[in-house]
Structures are given as structure tokens and as C-alpha cells.
């Protein structure tokens, strides 16, 4: 394990362009459940119920969606970044991060100190709500107040359109600009590190493949196996927070910075 952490740190220090790609597993240590681990959200809800097409076509589906979305938001709104988030922010501060591609919708990268220009939120953000008709944007907290008062599937107060958290649901189009940029960065990087993702959700899971095809090194830090383990140059099956904290300590030692803000 120590050897693997040392090697990843050396790869980071020697890299020309590092892409870090994260999933829900990065945030479980902040108390936010992932989807697929035991006790995760798919143990409680049926993913079929959350297809975008169902949201559009049925009031019952919209109410169910908002029920799950409210539960997720409750776990996210006051969550604090953990050692894994801080480690990634530190890698940016050390000028070693080309880009952070996140599937997470919890906003914790920004709380940890990553800058907006380095982060691509592939699946949107739960911190805002959008009207699907006129695209009016709302603060999430304001809409949750309405829900707490009994509005089970809120509508836009300007045009009456359907309101939905500004996240990407199954069956909903990916944000074009972010997705294209994420592909471009994945293909151009020389080191691609996955942290806390099962890599089963597409098209996000195609990014490590794109990186590998163009000759990048691929390291995966995940508690369980992933769909891309067969491609990886290094696999660390361990918790994201402590592992990334150790990686960054070694990076700082190698860079000789001697800074310790983690
Ligand atoms: P996933 O649930 O499919 O996989 C999470 C992976 O993380 C699992 O393989 C698990 O073994 C691993 N893991 C869990 N805790 C870990 C830890 N502490 N350290 C290391 N590994 C850990 O998640 P995914 O691949 O991100 O895909 C699911 C989708 O869920 C994404 O699209 C994302 O938008 C959404 N989601 C986001 C959040 C969030 O924003 N925090 C939470 C739940 C789901």
C-alpha cells in the first residue's frame, strides 16, 4: 500500500497534465451516501422510478423524485469536505491539477477550495433548481422551504413550468459543453486518477478509457472493484480520504514544498 501511494505521488509530480475524476465514493466520508454501496440510495429506491422521461410525464413520478431528491439534499446541504476533497484542492494549489471532472452534485469541491475554472461538474449541481420550461434558476434552499410546507412537486412561479434540481437524471441529456471539455481534457492528459467511482455510469465512465487510449497512465483509488480495473496501471482498494491525504503529503515531500495545510 505504501509503495502504491509513493508511486502515485511520483506520477503526479512527474505529470504534465493530471486529470482527477471522482464519483460519489469521494463524499461518503462526508456522510453523503453513494448509490451502489450497501446502504446506498439504490437499496432504498428503484432507479427506474427516476428516469427523466417519467419525471416529464407523470405527477406521481415527480413527487417520488422530489422525495428522493429531498433526502439526498438533506444529507448534502450542511456536509463538510473530507480529507479527500482537501487533498484534491491541495493538488490544485500546488499547480499540479489540469482538471477535476466530478460526477458529484454536492458542491463539496468548492467548499474544499477548488476553483471553478478547474472543475467540470458532469452531472450538474444539487445546489440549484431550474425550471425546465423557461430555465429560471432558483436557490435550492428556497425551493426546499416550499417542499417543507407541503408542495410535493413544485412549479415555476414565473411560467408554471416543472421545477427540477439542476442535476442530470438518467435519460436526461448531458451538459454539452462540460462533457466535450471533459473528453478533450481526458484525451490530452498524461495521468488520469479515478477516486470513488464504480465507473458504471456512462458517458462518464468512458473518460478513463479515452485517456488510456491516448497513452495516459490510469490509477484507480476505490474501495471496491470498478468497471475499468482491467485497464488500470495501479489500483488502490482503500478509503479515498486517508489514501489521498497520504498521496498529497508525499507529493509535497517530493516537491520539497514543506507546506502542511492539510
Ligand atoms: P457509485 O455509487 O456507482 O460508486 C461509488 C463507488 O465508490 C463504489 O464503487 C464504492 O466502492 C466506492 N466508495 C464508496 N465509499 C468510498 C470511500 N470512502 N473511499 C473509496 N471508495 C469508496 O457512484 P458513482 O460512480 O459516482 O456514480 C453514481 C452517480 O451518483 C453519479 O452520477 C453521481 O452524480 C451520483 N451521486 C452523487 C452523489 C454526490 O454528489 N455526493 C451521491 C450519490 C450519487
PDB file of C-alpha atoms and ligand atoms in Angstrom:
ATOM      1  CA  UNK A   1       0.000   0.000   0.000  1.00  0.00           C
ATOM      2  CA  UNK A   2       2.759   2.467   0.951  1.00  0.00           C
ATOM      3  CA  UNK A   3       4.577   1.596  -2.288  1.00  0.00           C
ATOM      4  CA  UNK A   4       1.473   2.287  -4.321  1.00  0.00           C
ATOM      5  CA  UNK A   5       0.902   5.644  -2.626  1.00  0.00           C
ATOM      6  CA  UNK A   6       4.532   6.605  -3.219  1.00  0.00           C
ATOM      7  CA  UNK A   7       4.257   5.635  -6.901  1.00  0.00           C
ATOM      8  CA  UNK A   8       1.067   7.659  -7.442  1.00  0.00           C
ATOM      9  CA  UNK A   9       2.727  10.661  -5.782  1.00  0.00           C
ATOM     10  CA  UNK A  10       5.726  10.303  -8.104  1.00  0.00           C
ATOM     11  CA  UNK A  11       3.418  10.099 -11.106  1.00  0.00           C
ATOM     12  CA  UNK A  12       1.642  13.290 -10.003  1.00  0.00           C
ATOM     13  CA  UNK A  13       4.901  15.175  -9.535  1.00  0.00           C
ATOM     14  CA  UNK A  14       6.184  13.982 -12.931  1.00  0.00           C
ATOM     15  CA  UNK A  15       2.914  14.585 -14.788  1.00  0.00           C
ATOM     16  CA  UNK A  16       2.443  17.221 -17.465  1.00  0.00           C
ATOM     17  CA  UNK A  17      -1.378  17.204 -17.282  1.00  0.00           C
ATOM     18  CA  UNK A  18      -3.267  15.466 -14.475  1.00  0.00           C
ATOM     19  CA  UNK A  19      -6.998  14.804 -14.671  1.00  0.00           C
ATOM     20  CA  UNK A  20      -8.703  13.724 -11.443  1.00  0.00           C
ATOM     21  CA  UNK A  21     -12.065  12.055 -11.967  1.00  0.00           C
ATOM     22  CA  UNK A  22     -14.322  11.490  -8.961  1.00  0.00           C
ATOM     23  CA  UNK A  23     -17.627   9.893  -8.032  1.00  0.00           C
ATOM     24  CA  UNK A  24     -19.965   9.546  -5.094  1.00  0.00           C
ATOM     25  CA  UNK A  25     -17.408   7.415  -3.169  1.00  0.00           C
ATOM     26  CA  UNK A  26     -15.313  10.528  -2.540  1.00  0.00           C
ATOM     27  CA  UNK A  27     -18.141  12.047  -0.493  1.00  0.00           C
ATOM     28  CA  UNK A  28     -19.261   9.053   1.600  1.00  0.00           C
ATOM     29  CA  UNK A  29     -16.721  10.082   4.264  1.00  0.00           C
ATOM     30  CA  UNK A  30     -18.591  13.391   4.422  1.00  0.00           C
ATOM     31  CA  UNK A  31     -21.761  11.469   5.345  1.00  0.00           C
ATOM     32  CA  UNK A  32     -23.369  11.518   1.876  1.00  0.00           C
ATOM     33  CA  UNK A  33     -24.434   8.020   0.753  1.00  0.00           C
ATOM     34  CA  UNK A  34     -23.412   6.804  -2.709  1.00  0.00           C
ATOM     35  CA  UNK A  35     -25.778   4.909  -4.989  1.00  0.00           C
ATOM     36  CA  UNK A  36     -24.357   1.427  -5.219  1.00  0.00           C
ATOM     37  CA  UNK A  37     -22.641   0.559  -1.915  1.00  0.00           C
ATOM     38  CA  UNK A  38     -24.642  -1.472   0.643  1.00  0.00           C
ATOM     39  CA  UNK A  39     -26.916   1.032   2.374  1.00  0.00           C
ATOM     40  CA  UNK A  40     -26.584   3.348  -0.655  1.00  0.00           C
ATOM     41  CA  UNK A  41     -29.570   5.048  -2.269  1.00  0.00           C
ATOM     42  CA  UNK A  42     -30.322   2.192  -4.685  1.00  0.00           C
ATOM     43  CA  UNK A  43     -31.005  -0.076  -1.688  1.00  0.00           C
ATOM     44  CA  UNK A  44     -33.901   2.234  -0.891  1.00  0.00           C
ATOM     45  CA  UNK A  45     -35.150   3.485  -4.238  1.00  0.00           C
ATOM     46  CA  UNK A  46     -35.673   1.939  -7.666  1.00  0.00           C
ATOM     47  CA  UNK A  47     -33.569   3.738 -10.318  1.00  0.00           C
ATOM     48  CA  UNK A  48     -36.360   3.064 -12.842  1.00  0.00           C
ATOM     49  CA  UNK A  49     -38.554   5.476 -10.888  1.00  0.00           C
ATOM     50  CA  UNK A  50     -36.119   8.301 -11.571  1.00  0.00           C
ATOM     51  CA  UNK A  51     -35.938   8.268 -15.337  1.00  0.00           C
ATOM     52  CA  UNK A  52     -36.206  11.773 -16.775  1.00  0.00           C
ATOM     53  CA  UNK A  53     -38.995  10.641 -19.126  1.00  0.00           C
ATOM     54  CA  UNK A  54     -41.084   9.588 -16.109  1.00  0.00           C
ATOM     55  CA  UNK A  55     -40.437  12.935 -14.427  1.00  0.00           C
ATOM     56  CA  UNK A  56     -41.778  14.688 -17.515  1.00  0.00           C
ATOM     57  CA  UNK A  57     -44.826  12.504 -17.949  1.00  0.00           C
ATOM     58  CA  UNK A  58     -46.295  11.834 -14.510  1.00  0.00           C
ATOM     59  CA  UNK A  59     -47.115  13.914 -11.442  1.00  0.00           C
ATOM     60  CA  UNK A  60     -46.728  10.786  -9.258  1.00  0.00           C
ATOM     61  CA  UNK A  61     -43.177  10.250 -10.606  1.00  0.00           C
ATOM     62  CA  UNK A  62     -42.329  13.907  -9.970  1.00  0.00           C
ATOM     63  CA  UNK A  63     -43.486  13.635  -6.369  1.00  0.00           C
ATOM     64  CA  UNK A  64     -41.420  10.465  -5.868  1.00  0.00           C
ATOM     65  CA  UNK A  65     -38.426  12.136  -7.481  1.00  0.00           C
ATOM     66  CA  UNK A  66     -38.654  15.167  -5.195  1.00  0.00           C
ATOM     67  CA  UNK A  67     -38.960  12.838  -2.181  1.00  0.00           C
ATOM     68  CA  UNK A  68     -35.626  11.161  -3.000  1.00  0.00           C
ATOM     69  CA  UNK A  69     -34.021  14.428  -4.102  1.00  0.00           C
ATOM     70  CA  UNK A  70     -35.047  15.989  -0.778  1.00  0.00           C
ATOM     71  CA  UNK A  71     -33.473  13.119   1.141  1.00  0.00           C
ATOM     72  CA  UNK A  72     -30.238  13.483  -0.845  1.00  0.00           C
ATOM     73  CA  UNK A  73     -30.207  17.249  -0.369  1.00  0.00           C
ATOM     74  CA  UNK A  74     -30.696  16.897   3.390  1.00  0.00           C
ATOM     75  CA  UNK A  75     -27.509  14.780   3.521  1.00  0.00           C
ATOM     76  CA  UNK A  76     -25.625  17.322   1.379  1.00  0.00           C
ATOM     77  CA  UNK A  77     -26.614  20.804   2.434  1.00  0.00           C
ATOM     78  CA  UNK A  78     -24.578  21.017   5.623  1.00  0.00           C
ATOM     79  CA  UNK A  79     -21.939  18.412   4.714  1.00  0.00           C
ATOM     80  CA  UNK A  80     -18.301  19.379   5.084  1.00  0.00           C
ATOM     81  CA  UNK A  81     -15.499  18.368   2.728  1.00  0.00           C
ATOM     82  CA  UNK A  82     -13.336  15.468   3.931  1.00  0.00           C
ATOM     83  CA  UNK A  83      -9.617  14.733   3.610  1.00  0.00           C
ATOM     84  CA  UNK A  84     -10.111  13.513   0.031  1.00  0.00           C
ATOM     85  CA  UNK A  85     -11.670  16.802  -1.110  1.00  0.00           C
ATOM     86  CA  UNK A  86      -8.988  18.809   0.679  1.00  0.00           C
ATOM     87  CA  UNK A  87      -6.248  16.687  -0.928  1.00  0.00           C
ATOM     88  CA  UNK A  88      -7.577  17.422  -4.420  1.00  0.00           C
ATOM     89  CA  UNK A  89      -7.818  21.137  -3.613  1.00  0.00           C
ATOM     90  CA  UNK A  90      -4.228  20.987  -2.394  1.00  0.00           C
ATOM     91  CA  UNK A  91      -3.111  19.369  -5.656  1.00  0.00           C
ATOM     92  CA  UNK A  92      -4.631  22.354  -7.470  1.00  0.00           C
ATOM     93  CA  UNK A  93      -2.896  24.766  -5.085  1.00  0.00           C
ATOM     94  CA  UNK A  94       0.395  23.019  -5.885  1.00  0.00           C
ATOM     95  CA  UNK A  95      -0.259  23.718  -9.604  1.00  0.00           C
ATOM     96  CA  UNK A  96      -0.406  20.002 -10.402  1.00  0.00           C
ATOM     97  CA  UNK A  97      -4.107  19.786 -11.403  1.00  0.00           C
ATOM     98  CA  UNK A  98      -5.120  20.270 -15.023  1.00  0.00           C
ATOM     99  CA  UNK A  99      -8.753  19.465 -14.414  1.00  0.00           C
ATOM    100  CA  UNK A 100     -11.152  17.865 -11.929  1.00  0.00           C
ATOM    101  CA  UNK A 101     -14.035  16.020 -13.560  1.00  0.00           C
ATOM    102  CA  UNK A 102     -16.720  15.337 -10.976  1.00  0.00           C
ATOM    103  CA  UNK A 103     -19.865  13.260 -11.179  1.00  0.00           C
ATOM    104  CA  UNK A 104     -20.834  14.625  -7.783  1.00  0.00           C
ATOM    105  CA  UNK A 105     -23.589  17.138  -7.328  1.00  0.00           C
ATOM    106  CA  UNK A 106     -22.862  18.119  -3.730  1.00  0.00           C
ATOM    107  CA  UNK A 107     -20.684  21.214  -4.262  1.00  0.00           C
ATOM    108  CA  UNK A 108     -18.032  19.985  -1.786  1.00  0.00           C
ATOM    109  CA  UNK A 109     -15.074  20.632  -4.129  1.00  0.00           C
ATOM    110  CA  UNK A 110     -15.746  24.356  -3.909  1.00  0.00           C
ATOM    111  CA  UNK A 111     -16.110  24.236  -0.135  1.00  0.00           C
ATOM    112  CA  UNK A 112     -12.695  22.495  -0.059  1.00  0.00           C
ATOM    113  CA  UNK A 113     -11.083  25.245  -2.137  1.00  0.00           C
ATOM    114  CA  UNK A 114     -11.004  24.057  -5.750  1.00  0.00           C
ATOM    115  CA  UNK A 115     -11.596  26.901  -8.185  1.00  0.00           C
ATOM    116  CA  UNK A 116     -14.492  26.946 -10.651  1.00  0.00           C
ATOM    117  CA  UNK A 117     -12.138  27.127 -13.621  1.00  0.00           C
ATOM    118  CA  UNK A 118     -10.613  23.716 -12.780  1.00  0.00           C
ATOM    119  CA  UNK A 119     -13.849  21.817 -12.035  1.00  0.00           C
ATOM    120  CA  UNK A 120     -16.201  20.251 -14.576  1.00  0.00           C
ATOM    121  CA  UNK A 121     -19.497  19.210 -12.969  1.00  0.00           C
ATOM    122  CA  UNK A 122     -20.630  16.499 -15.396  1.00  0.00           C
ATOM    123  CA  UNK A 123     -23.900  15.794 -13.647  1.00  0.00           C
ATOM    124  CA  UNK A 124     -24.794  19.334 -12.646  1.00  0.00           C
ATOM    125  CA  UNK A 125     -25.374  20.552  -9.105  1.00  0.00           C
ATOM    126  CA  UNK A 126     -27.961  19.911  -6.414  1.00  0.00           C
ATOM    127  CA  UNK A 127     -27.434  23.392  -5.017  1.00  0.00           C
ATOM    128  CA  UNK A 128     -29.729  24.986  -7.594  1.00  0.00           C
ATOM    129  CA  UNK A 129     -33.119  24.234  -9.132  1.00  0.00           C
ATOM    130  CA  UNK A 130     -34.055  25.010 -12.741  1.00  0.00           C
ATOM    131  CA  UNK A 131     -37.383  25.497 -14.489  1.00  0.00           C
ATOM    132  CA  UNK A 132     -37.447  23.020 -17.386  1.00  0.00           C
ATOM    133  CA  UNK A 133     -39.549  25.464 -19.483  1.00  0.00           C
ATOM    134  CA  UNK A 134     -38.129  28.983 -19.022  1.00  0.00           C
ATOM    135  CA  UNK A 135     -34.789  27.907 -17.437  1.00  0.00           C
ATOM    136  CA  UNK A 136     -35.246  30.274 -14.476  1.00  0.00           C
ATOM    137  CA  UNK A 137     -32.737  29.349 -11.787  1.00  0.00           C
ATOM    138  CA  UNK A 138     -33.641  29.138  -8.102  1.00  0.00           C
ATOM    139  CA  UNK A 139     -31.601  28.682  -4.941  1.00  0.00           C
ATOM    140  CA  UNK A 140     -32.193  25.134  -3.746  1.00  0.00           C
ATOM    141  CA  UNK A 141     -32.903  26.191  -0.173  1.00  0.00           C
ATOM    142  CA  UNK A 142     -35.817  28.392  -1.304  1.00  0.00           C
ATOM    143  CA  UNK A 143     -37.489  25.502  -3.114  1.00  0.00           C
ATOM    144  CA  UNK A 144     -36.891  23.128  -0.209  1.00  0.00           C
ATOM    145  CA  UNK A 145     -38.786  25.585   2.016  1.00  0.00           C
ATOM    146  CA  UNK A 146     -41.779  25.217  -0.286  1.00  0.00           C
ATOM    147  CA  UNK A 147     -41.490  21.435  -0.110  1.00  0.00           C
ATOM    148  CA  UNK A 148     -41.311  21.532   3.675  1.00  0.00           C
ATOM    149  CA  UNK A 149     -44.601  23.470   3.583  1.00  0.00           C
ATOM    150  CA  UNK A 150     -46.281  20.662   1.601  1.00  0.00           C
ATOM    151  CA  UNK A 151     -45.617  21.414  -2.087  1.00  0.00           C
ATOM    152  CA  UNK A 152     -44.817  17.903  -3.337  1.00  0.00           C
ATOM    153  CA  UNK A 153     -43.693  18.743  -6.899  1.00  0.00           C
ATOM    154  CA  UNK A 154     -43.012  22.496  -7.168  1.00  0.00           C
ATOM    155  CA  UNK A 155     -43.615  24.577 -10.298  1.00  0.00           C
ATOM    156  CA  UNK A 156     -42.058  27.763 -11.623  1.00  0.00           C
ATOM    157  CA  UNK A 157     -43.603  30.909 -10.154  1.00  0.00           C
ATOM    158  CA  UNK A 158     -42.945  32.780 -13.419  1.00  0.00           C
ATOM    159  CA  UNK A 159     -44.193  30.389 -16.122  1.00  0.00           C
ATOM    160  CA  UNK A 160     -45.727  27.408 -14.283  1.00  0.00           C
ATOM    161  CA  UNK A 161     -43.141  25.007 -15.776  1.00  0.00           C
ATOM    162  CA  UNK A 162     -41.789  21.951 -13.987  1.00  0.00           C
ATOM    163  CA  UNK A 163     -39.031  22.627 -11.459  1.00  0.00           C
ATOM    164  CA  UNK A 164     -36.191  20.125 -11.132  1.00  0.00           C
ATOM    165  CA  UNK A 165     -32.876  20.184  -9.275  1.00  0.00           C
ATOM    166  CA  UNK A 166     -30.105  21.305 -11.668  1.00  0.00           C
ATOM    167  CA  UNK A 167     -28.745  17.757 -11.820  1.00  0.00           C
ATOM    168  CA  UNK A 168     -28.657  15.289 -14.691  1.00  0.00           C
ATOM    169  CA  UNK A 169     -31.108  12.412 -14.271  1.00  0.00           C
ATOM    170  CA  UNK A 170     -30.982   9.074 -16.046  1.00  0.00           C
ATOM    171  CA  UNK A 171     -32.294   9.671 -19.555  1.00  0.00           C
ATOM    172  CA  UNK A 172     -31.591  13.416 -19.456  1.00  0.00           C
ATOM    173  CA  UNK A 173     -29.068  14.962 -21.876  1.00  0.00           C
ATOM    174  CA  UNK A 174     -25.590  15.589 -20.513  1.00  0.00           C
ATOM    175  CA  UNK A 175     -24.413  19.221 -20.405  1.00  0.00           C
ATOM    176  CA  UNK A 176     -22.828  19.508 -23.847  1.00  0.00           C
ATOM    177  CA  UNK A 177     -20.041  21.953 -23.086  1.00  0.00           C
ATOM    178  CA  UNK A 178     -18.837  20.235 -19.894  1.00  0.00           C
ATOM    179  CA  UNK A 179     -18.979  16.781 -21.465  1.00  0.00           C
ATOM    180  CA  UNK A 180     -16.994  17.813 -24.548  1.00  0.00           C
ATOM    181  CA  UNK A 181     -14.439  19.635 -22.441  1.00  0.00           C
ATOM    182  CA  UNK A 182     -14.099  16.607 -20.132  1.00  0.00           C
ATOM    183  CA  UNK A 183     -13.432  14.348 -23.135  1.00  0.00           C
ATOM    184  CA  UNK A 184     -10.927  16.796 -24.530  1.00  0.00           C
ATOM    185  CA  UNK A 185      -9.028  17.016 -21.235  1.00  0.00           C
ATOM    186  CA  UNK A 186      -9.167  13.235 -20.756  1.00  0.00           C
ATOM    187  CA  UNK A 187      -7.657  12.650 -24.175  1.00  0.00           C
ATOM    188  CA  UNK A 188      -4.949  15.269 -23.627  1.00  0.00           C
ATOM    189  CA  UNK A 189      -3.806  14.250 -20.139  1.00  0.00           C
ATOM    190  CA  UNK A 190      -0.842  12.028 -19.297  1.00  0.00           C
ATOM    191  CA  UNK A 191      -2.152  10.934 -15.869  1.00  0.00           C
ATOM    192  CA  UNK A 192      -5.777  10.098 -15.040  1.00  0.00           C
ATOM    193  CA  UNK A 193      -6.721   9.315 -11.440  1.00  0.00           C
ATOM    194  CA  UNK A 194     -10.156   7.926 -10.575  1.00  0.00           C
ATOM    195  CA  UNK A 195     -11.333   8.315  -6.978  1.00  0.00           C
ATOM    196  CA  UNK A 196     -14.534   6.817  -5.519  1.00  0.00           C
ATOM    197  CA  UNK A 197     -16.430   5.769  -8.609  1.00  0.00           C
ATOM    198  CA  UNK A 198     -17.766   2.395  -9.717  1.00  0.00           C
ATOM    199  CA  UNK A 199     -17.303   3.660 -13.311  1.00  0.00           C
ATOM    200  CA  UNK A 200     -20.520   2.053 -14.455  1.00  0.00           C
ATOM    201  CA  UNK A 201     -22.403   5.264 -15.359  1.00  0.00           C
ATOM    202  CA  UNK A 202     -21.912   6.369 -18.956  1.00  0.00           C
ATOM    203  CA  UNK A 203     -20.711   8.521 -20.615  1.00  0.00           C
ATOM    204  CA  UNK A 204     -18.618   9.480 -17.571  1.00  0.00           C
ATOM    205  CA  UNK A 205     -17.075   6.022 -17.430  1.00  0.00           C
ATOM    206  CA  UNK A 206     -15.783   6.408 -20.985  1.00  0.00           C
ATOM    207  CA  UNK A 207     -13.339   9.141 -19.896  1.00  0.00           C
ATOM    208  CA  UNK A 208     -10.726   6.834 -18.343  1.00  0.00           C
ATOM    209  CA  UNK A 209     -10.920   4.710 -21.491  1.00  0.00           C
ATOM    210  CA  UNK A 210     -10.346   7.804 -23.652  1.00  0.00           C
ATOM    211  CA  UNK A 211      -7.345   8.779 -21.503  1.00  0.00           C
ATOM    212  CA  UNK A 212      -5.855   5.307 -21.668  1.00  0.00           C
ATOM    213  CA  UNK A 213      -6.324   5.051 -25.437  1.00  0.00           C
ATOM    214  CA  UNK A 214      -4.208   8.202 -25.851  1.00  0.00           C
ATOM    215  CA  UNK A 215      -1.421   6.758 -23.695  1.00  0.00           C
ATOM    216  CA  UNK A 216      -2.127   8.257 -20.261  1.00  0.00           C
ATOM    217  CA  UNK A 217      -1.403   6.364 -17.069  1.00  0.00           C
ATOM    218  CA  UNK A 218      -4.515   5.292 -15.179  1.00  0.00           C
ATOM    219  CA  UNK A 219      -4.663   4.977 -11.377  1.00  0.00           C
ATOM    220  CA  UNK A 220      -7.879   3.961  -9.576  1.00  0.00           C
ATOM    221  CA  UNK A 221      -8.494   4.587  -5.878  1.00  0.00           C
ATOM    222  CA  UNK A 222     -11.763   2.917  -4.923  1.00  0.00           C
ATOM    223  CA  UNK A 223     -12.971   0.753  -2.064  1.00  0.00           C
ATOM    224  CA  UNK A 224     -14.433  -1.922  -4.380  1.00  0.00           C
ATOM    225  CA  UNK A 225     -13.705  -3.085  -7.885  1.00  0.00           C
ATOM    226  CA  UNK A 226     -14.657  -0.861 -10.830  1.00  0.00           C
ATOM    227  CA  UNK A 227     -15.655  -1.448 -14.434  1.00  0.00           C
ATOM    228  CA  UNK A 228     -12.232  -0.199 -15.631  1.00  0.00           C
ATOM    229  CA  UNK A 229      -9.911  -2.156 -13.327  1.00  0.00           C
ATOM    230  CA  UNK A 230      -8.749  -4.206 -16.315  1.00  0.00           C
ATOM    231  CA  UNK A 231      -7.245  -1.032 -17.830  1.00  0.00           C
ATOM    232  CA  UNK A 232      -5.543   0.394 -14.760  1.00  0.00           C
ATOM    233  CA  UNK A 233      -1.803   0.784 -14.237  1.00  0.00           C
ATOM    234  CA  UNK A 234      -2.427   0.997 -10.492  1.00  0.00           C
ATOM    235  CA  UNK A 235      -5.382   0.035  -8.296  1.00  0.00           C
ATOM    236  CA  UNK A 236      -5.671   1.010  -4.642  1.00  0.00           C
ATOM    237  CA  UNK A 237      -8.681  -0.600  -2.938  1.00  0.00           C
ATOM    238  CA  UNK A 238      -8.913   1.670   0.089  1.00  0.00           C
ATOM    239  CA  UNK A 239     -10.780   4.647   1.535  1.00  0.00           C
ATOM    240  CA  UNK A 240     -10.430   7.790  -0.531  1.00  0.00           C
ATOM    241  CA  UNK A 241      -9.820  10.322   2.250  1.00  0.00           C
ATOM    242  CA  UNK A 242      -6.850   8.797   4.102  1.00  0.00           C
ATOM    243  CA  UNK A 243      -5.339   7.499   0.846  1.00  0.00           C
ATOM    244  CA  UNK A 244      -5.454  10.893  -0.861  1.00  0.00           C
ATOM    245  CA  UNK A 245      -4.158  12.654   2.260  1.00  0.00           C
ATOM    246  CA  UNK A 246      -1.111  10.327   2.207  1.00  0.00           C
ATOM    247  CA  UNK A 247      -0.627  10.816  -1.533  1.00  0.00           C
ATOM    248  CA  UNK A 248      -0.586  14.588  -1.147  1.00  0.00           C
ATOM    249  CA  UNK A 249       1.801  14.508   1.806  1.00  0.00           C
ATOM    250  CA  UNK A 250       4.204  12.536  -0.397  1.00  0.00           C
ATOM    251  CA  UNK A 251       3.682  14.905  -3.320  1.00  0.00           C
ATOM    252  CA  UNK A 252       4.610  17.813  -1.076  1.00  0.00           C
ATOM    253  CA  UNK A 253       7.689  15.996   0.183  1.00  0.00           C
ATOM    254  CA  UNK A 254       8.752  15.259  -3.386  1.00  0.00           C
ATOM    255  CA  UNK A 255       8.175  18.855  -4.418  1.00  0.00           C
ATOM    256  CA  UNK A 256      10.154  19.920  -1.377  1.00  0.00           C
ATOM    257  CA  UNK A 257       7.498  22.479  -0.518  1.00  0.00           C
ATOM    258  CA  UNK A 258       7.372  21.560   3.160  1.00  0.00           C
ATOM    259  CA  UNK A 259       3.915  23.172   3.348  1.00  0.00           C
ATOM    260  CA  UNK A 260       1.366  21.466   5.574  1.00  0.00           C
ATOM    261  CA  UNK A 261      -2.091  22.867   5.245  1.00  0.00           C
ATOM    262  CA  UNK A 262      -3.933  19.534   5.155  1.00  0.00           C
TER     263      UNK A 262
HETATM  264  P1  LIG B   1     -21.389   4.742  -7.330  1.00  0.00           P
HETATM  265  O1  LIG B   1     -22.350   4.753  -6.173  1.00  0.00           O
HETATM  266  O2  LIG B   1     -21.756   3.975  -8.539  1.00  0.00           O
HETATM  267  O3  LIG B   1     -19.974   4.181  -6.847  1.00  0.00           O
HETATM  268  C1  LIG B   1     -19.334   4.654  -5.717  1.00  0.00           C
HETATM  269  C2  LIG B   1     -18.036   3.857  -5.567  1.00  0.00           C
HETATM  270  O4  LIG B   1     -17.302   4.466  -4.535  1.00  0.00           O
HETATM  271  C3  LIG B   1     -18.265   2.396  -5.188  1.00  0.00           C
HETATM  272  O5  LIG B   1     -17.568   1.567  -6.105  1.00  0.00           O
HETATM  273  C4  LIG B   1     -17.662   2.276  -3.773  1.00  0.00           C
HETATM  274  O6  LIG B   1     -16.893   1.096  -3.631  1.00  0.00           O
HETATM  275  C5  LIG B   1     -16.747   3.461  -3.713  1.00  0.00           C
HETATM  276  N1  LIG B   1     -16.635   4.067  -2.391  1.00  0.00           N
HETATM  277  C6  LIG B   1     -17.619   4.375  -1.516  1.00  0.00           C
HETATM  278  N2  LIG B   1     -17.106   4.996  -0.437  1.00  0.00           N
HETATM  279  C7  LIG B   1     -15.765   5.068  -0.647  1.00  0.00           C
HETATM  280  C8  LIG B   1     -14.694   5.615   0.097  1.00  0.00           C
HETATM  281  N3  LIG B   1     -14.895   6.208   1.273  1.00  0.00           N
HETATM  282  N4  LIG B   1     -13.447   5.525  -0.414  1.00  0.00           N
HETATM  283  C9  LIG B   1     -13.212   4.914  -1.611  1.00  0.00           C
HETATM  284  N5  LIG B   1     -14.203   4.393  -2.354  1.00  0.00           N
HETATM  285  C10 LIG B   1     -15.466   4.476  -1.890  1.00  0.00           C
HETATM  286  O7  LIG B   1     -21.061   6.264  -7.646  1.00  0.00           O
HETATM  287  P2  LIG B   1     -20.631   6.982  -8.993  1.00  0.00           P
HETATM  288  O8  LIG B   1     -19.670   6.138  -9.732  1.00  0.00           O
HETATM  289  O9  LIG B   1     -20.291   8.362  -8.634  1.00  0.00           O
HETATM  290  O10 LIG B   1     -21.948   7.037  -9.884  1.00  0.00           O
HETATM  291  C11 LIG B   1     -23.200   7.294  -9.354  1.00  0.00           C
HETATM  292  C12 LIG B   1     -23.891   8.595  -9.697  1.00  0.00           C
HETATM  293  O11 LIG B   1     -24.352   9.010  -8.446  1.00  0.00           O
HETATM  294  C13 LIG B   1     -23.107   9.730 -10.203  1.00  0.00           C
HETATM  295  O12 LIG B   1     -23.684  10.093 -11.383  1.00  0.00           O
HETATM  296  C14 LIG B   1     -23.335  10.886  -9.196  1.00  0.00           C
HETATM  297  O13 LIG B   1     -23.828  12.007  -9.867  1.00  0.00           O
HETATM  298  C15 LIG B   1     -24.442  10.407  -8.316  1.00  0.00           C
HETATM  299  N6  LIG B   1     -24.330  10.636  -6.854  1.00  0.00           N
HETATM  300  C16 LIG B   1     -23.665  11.722  -6.375  1.00  0.00           C
HETATM  301  C17 LIG B   1     -23.557  11.911  -5.001  1.00  0.00           C
HETATM  302  C18 LIG B   1     -22.797  13.122  -4.509  1.00  0.00           C
HETATM  303  O14 LIG B   1     -22.810  14.157  -5.164  1.00  0.00           O
HETATM  304  N7  LIG B   1     -22.116  13.039  -3.365  1.00  0.00           N
HETATM  305  C19 LIG B   1     -24.102  10.985  -4.113  1.00  0.00           C
HETATM  306  C20 LIG B   1     -24.805   9.882  -4.645  1.00  0.00           C
HETATM  307  C21 LIG B   1     -24.905   9.702  -6.026  1.00  0.00           C
END
